[in-house]
Structures are given as structure tokens and as C-alpha cells.
Amino acid sequence: MLSINQVKTGLTVLVEGNVYMVVEVNHVKPGKGSAFVRTKLRNLKTGNIQEYTFRGEEKIEEAFVDERKLAYSYRAGDMFHFIDQDNFEDLALHKDNLQGKEPFLKDNLEVSAYFYKGDLLNISLPNTIIVKVEHTEPGIKGDTAKSSGKPATIETGAVVYVPLFVNTGDMIKVDTRTGEYIERA
């Protein structure tokens, strides 16, 4: 158990049965009354951020989260297979555990997996990946009227909107959090 003075950014804690990571901490010492701590906590299972206020005498339970590096291997139906980089075990995860991140999984992509007491909490992809454009319509020279871009299918099967100058076969950088094109690679 931790006192509120020991709470700091990056710490993983157990609050109301859920595992959270501390994102922001504000220690408040008012002129009257006892001190308290205002925090912003990210739920490691859902990714939602919530605000919590802890009173000076409260104790917080620290959650020991195990982070493991996994490499994406292959997909079989709704199951996605990863190889643990430490012990080379095969770990099969259902599509629901990936929380919509599966469109950006490519062979041998290294991801971080967070476990609490043996249960998977979350998978974290790199913020950006470099992928090949498998198919897109060719841009028409001088066509700048619709500057919004065009759809392009990347090697993972996802569709990303790209600028008109991007062609089939180009390597591009994509933001895995938003699914947006960043730049040519």
C-alpha cells in the first residue's frame, strides 16, 4: 500500500478493482483542511482516462503490471498469434483483445503487451509503422480540386487516405493511433 505522497506519474495502481496508470498528479495543500491529491488515471484495459481525488489519509494499492515484448506472427480466423520475445512461446489472442488495432498488424511487428496477474490488459502498437501501398488509384496530374486525398489499401489490408501523389508500391508512414497517413517513407 502506498500513501498519497508516493503517487507519481507512470505508476500503476489498483482502484476499485481496475488497473490504472497514473498520467497526471497534482498535490494540493489547502490553507485549511488536510492535503489531497488530484490524479488523472488511464484504465489499462479500456484506455479511458478518469480523474480521481485521494484524501491525505488514504492508501493506494500498487498494481505490478508485467510488460512483455511480443512479435506478431500470423492470423487464423479471429485469433492473432504472437511470439513472446523472451521465451519464444506462442500467444494466441482473440480479435476482441486487440481493441481495433488489428488493421495495423504486419509480420514481425513488435508490440508491447501488459499483463496483470497473468491476464492480458492491453496491447500497445508502435505509434507509427512503415507499410507498402498495395493498391491505390493513380493521381491525375494537375488535379488539385479535391485535395482531401484518395483511399489506398496498405499491405495489412487497412484502407488509409493518402495524398494524390502517392502511388501503388510506395512505402508510407502511418499513425497506428489514428490510422492517418503521415509521410512517404
PDB file of C-alpha atoms in Angstrom:
ATOM      1  CA  MET A   1       0.000   0.000   0.000  1.00  0.00           C
ATOM      2  CA  LEU A   2       1.206   3.461  -0.920  1.00  0.00           C
ATOM      3  CA  SER A   3       0.473   6.762   0.768  1.00  0.00           C
ATOM      4  CA  ILE A   4      -0.748   9.586  -1.470  1.00  0.00           C
ATOM      5  CA  ASN A   5       2.676  11.263  -1.229  1.00  0.00           C
ATOM      6  CA  GLN A   6       4.210   8.299  -3.084  1.00  0.00           C
ATOM      7  CA  VAL A   7       1.894   8.599  -6.100  1.00  0.00           C
ATOM      8  CA  LYS A   8       3.776   9.734  -9.210  1.00  0.00           C
ATOM      9  CA  THR A   9       3.354   9.729 -12.981  1.00  0.00           C
ATOM     10  CA  GLY A  10       3.850   6.323 -14.626  1.00  0.00           C
ATOM     11  CA  LEU A  11       2.906   4.328 -11.523  1.00  0.00           C
ATOM     12  CA  THR A  12       0.351   1.524 -11.963  1.00  0.00           C
ATOM     13  CA  VAL A  13      -2.296   1.334  -9.249  1.00  0.00           C
ATOM     14  CA  LEU A  14      -5.376  -0.720  -8.405  1.00  0.00           C
ATOM     15  CA  VAL A  15      -8.516   1.408  -7.870  1.00  0.00           C
ATOM     16  CA  GLU A  16     -11.973  -0.113  -7.457  1.00  0.00           C
ATOM     17  CA  GLY A  17     -10.760  -3.421  -8.890  1.00  0.00           C
ATOM     18  CA  ASN A  18      -9.344  -1.883 -12.096  1.00  0.00           C
ATOM     19  CA  VAL A  19      -5.708  -1.406 -13.076  1.00  0.00           C
ATOM     20  CA  TYR A  20      -4.768   2.179 -13.913  1.00  0.00           C
ATOM     21  CA  MET A  21      -1.614   4.022 -14.903  1.00  0.00           C
ATOM     22  CA  VAL A  22      -1.106   7.447 -13.339  1.00  0.00           C
ATOM     23  CA  VAL A  23      -0.981  10.033 -16.129  1.00  0.00           C
ATOM     24  CA  GLU A  24      -1.011  13.263 -14.104  1.00  0.00           C
ATOM     25  CA  VAL A  25      -0.589  14.110 -10.410  1.00  0.00           C
ATOM     26  CA  ASN A  26      -1.356  17.359  -8.554  1.00  0.00           C
ATOM     27  CA  HIS A  27      -0.559  17.519  -4.829  1.00  0.00           C
ATOM     28  CA  VAL A  28      -2.811  20.128  -3.197  1.00  0.00           C
ATOM     29  CA  LYS A  29      -2.217  21.584   0.268  1.00  0.00           C
ATOM     30  CA  PRO A  30      -5.063  23.988   1.032  1.00  0.00           C
ATOM     31  CA  GLY A  31      -4.754  26.616   3.770  1.00  0.00           C
ATOM     32  CA  LYS A  32      -7.475  24.883   5.774  1.00  0.00           C
ATOM     33  CA  GLY A  33      -8.056  21.168   5.957  1.00  0.00           C
ATOM     34  CA  SER A  34      -5.881  18.232   5.016  1.00  0.00           C
ATOM     35  CA  ALA A  35      -3.840  17.752   1.860  1.00  0.00           C
ATOM     36  CA  PHE A  36      -5.149  15.733  -1.074  1.00  0.00           C
ATOM     37  CA  VAL A  37      -4.010  14.552  -4.485  1.00  0.00           C
ATOM     38  CA  ARG A  38      -5.863  15.081  -7.759  1.00  0.00           C
ATOM     39  CA  THR A  39      -4.915  12.483 -10.366  1.00  0.00           C
ATOM     40  CA  LYS A  40      -5.708  11.542 -13.937  1.00  0.00           C
ATOM     41  CA  LEU A  41      -5.623   7.768 -14.371  1.00  0.00           C
ATOM     42  CA  ARG A  42      -5.659   5.744 -17.610  1.00  0.00           C
ATOM     43  CA  ASN A  43      -7.541   2.458 -17.415  1.00  0.00           C
ATOM     44  CA  LEU A  44      -5.086  -0.059 -18.902  1.00  0.00           C
ATOM     45  CA  LYS A  45      -7.888  -2.355 -20.083  1.00  0.00           C
ATOM     46  CA  THR A  46     -10.072   0.231 -21.891  1.00  0.00           C
ATOM     47  CA  GLY A  47      -7.690   3.146 -22.405  1.00  0.00           C
ATOM     48  CA  ASN A  48     -10.171   5.626 -20.866  1.00  0.00           C
ATOM     49  CA  ILE A  49      -8.854   8.434 -18.693  1.00  0.00           C
ATOM     50  CA  GLN A  50     -10.628   9.265 -15.426  1.00  0.00           C
ATOM     51  CA  GLU A  51      -9.990  11.802 -12.701  1.00  0.00           C
ATOM     52  CA  TYR A  52      -9.709  10.656  -9.082  1.00  0.00           C
ATOM     53  CA  THR A  53      -9.114  12.635  -5.906  1.00  0.00           C
ATOM     54  CA  PHE A  54      -7.410  10.916  -2.991  1.00  0.00           C
ATOM     55  CA  ARG A  55      -7.542  12.304   0.571  1.00  0.00           C
ATOM     56  CA  GLY A  56      -4.417  12.678   2.699  1.00  0.00           C
ATOM     57  CA  GLU A  57      -5.014   9.610   4.857  1.00  0.00           C
ATOM     58  CA  GLU A  58      -5.960   7.225   2.016  1.00  0.00           C
ATOM     59  CA  LYS A  59      -3.758   4.347   0.943  1.00  0.00           C
ATOM     60  CA  ILE A  60      -3.492   3.196  -2.675  1.00  0.00           C
ATOM     61  CA  GLU A  61      -2.631  -0.321  -3.746  1.00  0.00           C
ATOM     62  CA  GLU A  62       0.161  -0.591  -6.289  1.00  0.00           C
ATOM     63  CA  ALA A  63      -0.517  -2.940  -9.225  1.00  0.00           C
ATOM     64  CA  PHE A  64       2.505  -4.803 -10.504  1.00  0.00           C
ATOM     65  CA  VAL A  65       1.986  -4.906 -14.273  1.00  0.00           C
ATOM     66  CA  ASP A  66       4.178  -7.173 -16.365  1.00  0.00           C
ATOM     67  CA  GLU A  67       5.199  -5.711 -19.732  1.00  0.00           C
ATOM     68  CA  ARG A  68       6.273  -8.210 -22.364  1.00  0.00           C
ATOM     69  CA  LYS A  69       7.564  -7.682 -25.893  1.00  0.00           C
ATOM     70  CA  LEU A  70       5.704  -9.721 -28.495  1.00  0.00           C
ATOM     71  CA  ALA A  71       6.203 -10.077 -32.241  1.00  0.00           C
ATOM     72  CA  TYR A  72       3.151 -10.527 -34.465  1.00  0.00           C
ATOM     73  CA  SER A  73       3.309 -13.836 -36.303  1.00  0.00           C
ATOM     74  CA  TYR A  74       0.067 -14.694 -38.143  1.00  0.00           C
ATOM     75  CA  ARG A  75      -3.729 -14.653 -38.120  1.00  0.00           C
ATOM     76  CA  ALA A  76      -6.005 -17.700 -38.071  1.00  0.00           C
ATOM     77  CA  GLY A  77      -9.652 -16.651 -38.254  1.00  0.00           C
ATOM     78  CA  ASP A  78     -10.383 -14.386 -35.288  1.00  0.00           C
ATOM     79  CA  MET A  79      -7.217 -15.470 -33.469  1.00  0.00           C
ATOM     80  CA  PHE A  80      -3.990 -13.488 -33.760  1.00  0.00           C
ATOM     81  CA  HIS A  81      -0.743 -15.270 -32.908  1.00  0.00           C
ATOM     82  CA  PHE A  82       2.244 -13.559 -31.314  1.00  0.00           C
ATOM     83  CA  ILE A  83       5.669 -14.852 -30.281  1.00  0.00           C
ATOM     84  CA  ASP A  84       6.947 -13.808 -26.840  1.00  0.00           C
ATOM     85  CA  GLN A  85      10.418 -12.312 -27.445  1.00  0.00           C
ATOM     86  CA  ASP A  86      11.785 -13.608 -24.116  1.00  0.00           C
ATOM     87  CA  ASN A  87      10.729 -17.257 -24.019  1.00  0.00           C
ATOM     88  CA  PHE A  88       9.544 -17.742 -27.646  1.00  0.00           C
ATOM     89  CA  GLU A  89       6.131 -19.063 -26.572  1.00  0.00           C
ATOM     90  CA  ASP A  90       3.201 -18.714 -28.950  1.00  0.00           C
ATOM     91  CA  LEU A  91       0.478 -16.475 -27.543  1.00  0.00           C
ATOM     92  CA  ALA A  92      -2.914 -16.536 -29.287  1.00  0.00           C
ATOM     93  CA  LEU A  93      -5.169 -13.519 -28.737  1.00  0.00           C
ATOM     94  CA  HIS A  94      -8.785 -13.157 -29.833  1.00  0.00           C
ATOM     95  CA  LYS A  95      -9.687 -10.228 -32.080  1.00  0.00           C
ATOM     96  CA  ASP A  96     -11.666  -8.638 -29.189  1.00  0.00           C
ATOM     97  CA  ASN A  97      -8.476  -8.357 -27.090  1.00  0.00           C
ATOM     98  CA  LEU A  98      -6.827  -6.154 -29.720  1.00  0.00           C
ATOM     99  CA  GLN A  99      -9.401  -3.338 -29.353  1.00  0.00           C
ATOM    100  CA  GLY A 100      -9.443  -2.401 -33.047  1.00  0.00           C
ATOM    101  CA  LYS A 101      -5.656  -2.420 -33.558  1.00  0.00           C
ATOM    102  CA  GLU A 102      -5.620  -5.438 -35.879  1.00  0.00           C
ATOM    103  CA  PRO A 103      -5.713  -3.417 -39.161  1.00  0.00           C
ATOM    104  CA  PHE A 104      -2.148  -2.274 -38.476  1.00  0.00           C
ATOM    105  CA  LEU A 105      -0.548  -5.603 -37.562  1.00  0.00           C
ATOM    106  CA  LYS A 106       2.123  -6.639 -40.038  1.00  0.00           C
ATOM    107  CA  ASP A 107       4.527  -9.568 -39.954  1.00  0.00           C
ATOM    108  CA  ASN A 108       7.157  -9.401 -37.190  1.00  0.00           C
ATOM    109  CA  LEU A 109       5.800  -6.096 -35.843  1.00  0.00           C
ATOM    110  CA  GLU A 110       6.982  -5.757 -32.242  1.00  0.00           C
ATOM    111  CA  VAL A 111       4.248  -4.776 -29.783  1.00  0.00           C
ATOM    112  CA  SER A 112       4.108  -4.334 -26.015  1.00  0.00           C
ATOM    113  CA  ALA A 113       1.653  -6.469 -24.047  1.00  0.00           C
ATOM    114  CA  TYR A 114       0.640  -5.574 -20.496  1.00  0.00           C
ATOM    115  CA  PHE A 115      -0.367  -8.352 -18.085  1.00  0.00           C
ATOM    116  CA  TYR A 116      -1.722  -8.184 -14.546  1.00  0.00           C
ATOM    117  CA  LYS A 117      -1.751 -11.446 -12.586  1.00  0.00           C
ATOM    118  CA  GLY A 118      -1.451 -13.394 -15.841  1.00  0.00           C
ATOM    119  CA  ASP A 119      -4.419 -11.660 -17.528  1.00  0.00           C
ATOM    120  CA  LEU A 120      -3.864  -9.554 -20.629  1.00  0.00           C
ATOM    121  CA  LEU A 121      -4.785  -5.915 -20.066  1.00  0.00           C
ATOM    122  CA  ASN A 122      -3.762  -4.252 -23.293  1.00  0.00           C
ATOM    123  CA  ILE A 123      -1.648  -4.428 -26.424  1.00  0.00           C
ATOM    124  CA  SER A 124       0.306  -1.339 -27.431  1.00  0.00           C
ATOM    125  CA  LEU A 125       1.463  -0.893 -31.019  1.00  0.00           C
ATOM    126  CA  PRO A 126       4.305   1.445 -32.021  1.00  0.00           C
ATOM    127  CA  ASN A 127       2.938   4.944 -32.689  1.00  0.00           C
ATOM    128  CA  THR A 128       3.921   4.718 -36.356  1.00  0.00           C
ATOM    129  CA  ILE A 129       4.576   1.919 -38.827  1.00  0.00           C
ATOM    130  CA  ILE A 130       6.057   1.898 -42.310  1.00  0.00           C
ATOM    131  CA  VAL A 131       3.944  -0.038 -44.803  1.00  0.00           C
ATOM    132  CA  LYS A 132       3.737  -0.627 -48.534  1.00  0.00           C
ATOM    133  CA  VAL A 133       0.796   0.686 -50.555  1.00  0.00           C
ATOM    134  CA  GLU A 134      -0.720  -2.395 -52.226  1.00  0.00           C
ATOM    135  CA  HIS A 135      -3.318  -0.558 -54.296  1.00  0.00           C
ATOM    136  CA  THR A 136      -4.469   2.981 -54.983  1.00  0.00           C
ATOM    137  CA  GLU A 137      -5.885   4.772 -57.993  1.00  0.00           C
ATOM    138  CA  PRO A 138      -3.285   6.792 -59.880  1.00  0.00           C
ATOM    139  CA  GLY A 139      -3.416  10.540 -59.244  1.00  0.00           C
ATOM    140  CA  ILE A 140      -4.344  12.669 -62.224  1.00  0.00           C
ATOM    141  CA  LYS A 141      -1.712  15.288 -62.959  1.00  0.00           C
ATOM    142  CA  GLY A 142      -2.896  18.768 -62.082  1.00  0.00           C
ATOM    143  CA  ASP A 143      -5.953  17.510 -60.168  1.00  0.00           C
ATOM    144  CA  THR A 144      -5.877  19.605 -57.015  1.00  0.00           C
ATOM    145  CA  ALA A 145      -9.587  20.351 -56.800  1.00  0.00           C
ATOM    146  CA  LYS A 146     -10.181  17.527 -54.341  1.00  0.00           C
ATOM    147  CA  SER A 147      -7.133  17.956 -52.149  1.00  0.00           C
ATOM    148  CA  SER A 148      -8.559  15.656 -49.466  1.00  0.00           C
ATOM    149  CA  GLY A 149      -6.735  12.663 -50.898  1.00  0.00           C
ATOM    150  CA  LYS A 150      -7.644   9.198 -52.090  1.00  0.00           C
ATOM    151  CA  PRO A 151      -8.071   5.788 -50.462  1.00  0.00           C
ATOM    152  CA  ALA A 152      -5.106   3.414 -50.511  1.00  0.00           C
ATOM    153  CA  THR A 153      -5.042  -0.221 -49.408  1.00  0.00           C
ATOM    154  CA  ILE A 154      -1.864  -0.955 -47.455  1.00  0.00           C
ATOM    155  CA  GLU A 155      -0.120  -4.329 -47.023  1.00  0.00           C
ATOM    156  CA  THR A 156      -2.031  -5.106 -43.812  1.00  0.00           C
ATOM    157  CA  GLY A 157      -5.366  -4.774 -45.624  1.00  0.00           C
ATOM    158  CA  ALA A 158      -6.349  -1.488 -43.962  1.00  0.00           C
ATOM    159  CA  VAL A 159      -7.506   1.479 -46.030  1.00  0.00           C
ATOM    160  CA  VAL A 160      -5.725   4.787 -45.387  1.00  0.00           C
ATOM    161  CA  TYR A 161      -6.422   8.129 -47.061  1.00  0.00           C
ATOM    162  CA  VAL A 162      -3.267   9.400 -48.770  1.00  0.00           C
ATOM    163  CA  PRO A 163      -2.352  12.481 -50.853  1.00  0.00           C
ATOM    164  CA  LEU A 164      -2.824  12.302 -54.622  1.00  0.00           C
ATOM    165  CA  PHE A 165       0.928  11.908 -55.333  1.00  0.00           C
ATOM    166  CA  VAL A 166       1.171   8.533 -53.502  1.00  0.00           C
ATOM    167  CA  ASN A 167       1.209   5.557 -55.886  1.00  0.00           C
ATOM    168  CA  THR A 168       0.919   1.773 -55.677  1.00  0.00           C
ATOM    169  CA  GLY A 169       4.207   0.333 -54.409  1.00  0.00           C
ATOM    170  CA  ASP A 170       5.218   3.391 -52.375  1.00  0.00           C
ATOM    171  CA  MET A 171       6.300   2.989 -48.765  1.00  0.00           C
ATOM    172  CA  ILE A 172       4.419   5.274 -46.382  1.00  0.00           C
ATOM    173  CA  LYS A 173       4.407   6.029 -42.659  1.00  0.00           C
ATOM    174  CA  VAL A 174       1.034   5.598 -40.910  1.00  0.00           C
ATOM    175  CA  ASP A 175      -0.029   6.659 -37.395  1.00  0.00           C
ATOM    176  CA  THR A 176      -1.414   3.491 -35.711  1.00  0.00           C
ATOM    177  CA  ARG A 177      -3.414   5.506 -33.141  1.00  0.00           C
ATOM    178  CA  THR A 178      -5.466   7.435 -35.710  1.00  0.00           C
ATOM    179  CA  GLY A 179      -4.975   5.449 -38.918  1.00  0.00           C
ATOM    180  CA  GLU A 180      -3.797   8.568 -40.747  1.00  0.00           C
ATOM    181  CA  TYR A 181      -1.089   8.986 -43.371  1.00  0.00           C
ATOM    182  CA  ILE A 182       1.945  10.886 -42.068  1.00  0.00           C
ATOM    183  CA  GLU A 183       4.514  10.932 -44.864  1.00  0.00           C
ATOM    184  CA  ARG A 184       6.325   8.942 -47.508  1.00  0.00           C
ATOM    185  CA  ALA A 185       8.992   6.689 -46.084  1.00  0.00           C
TER     186      ALA A 185
END
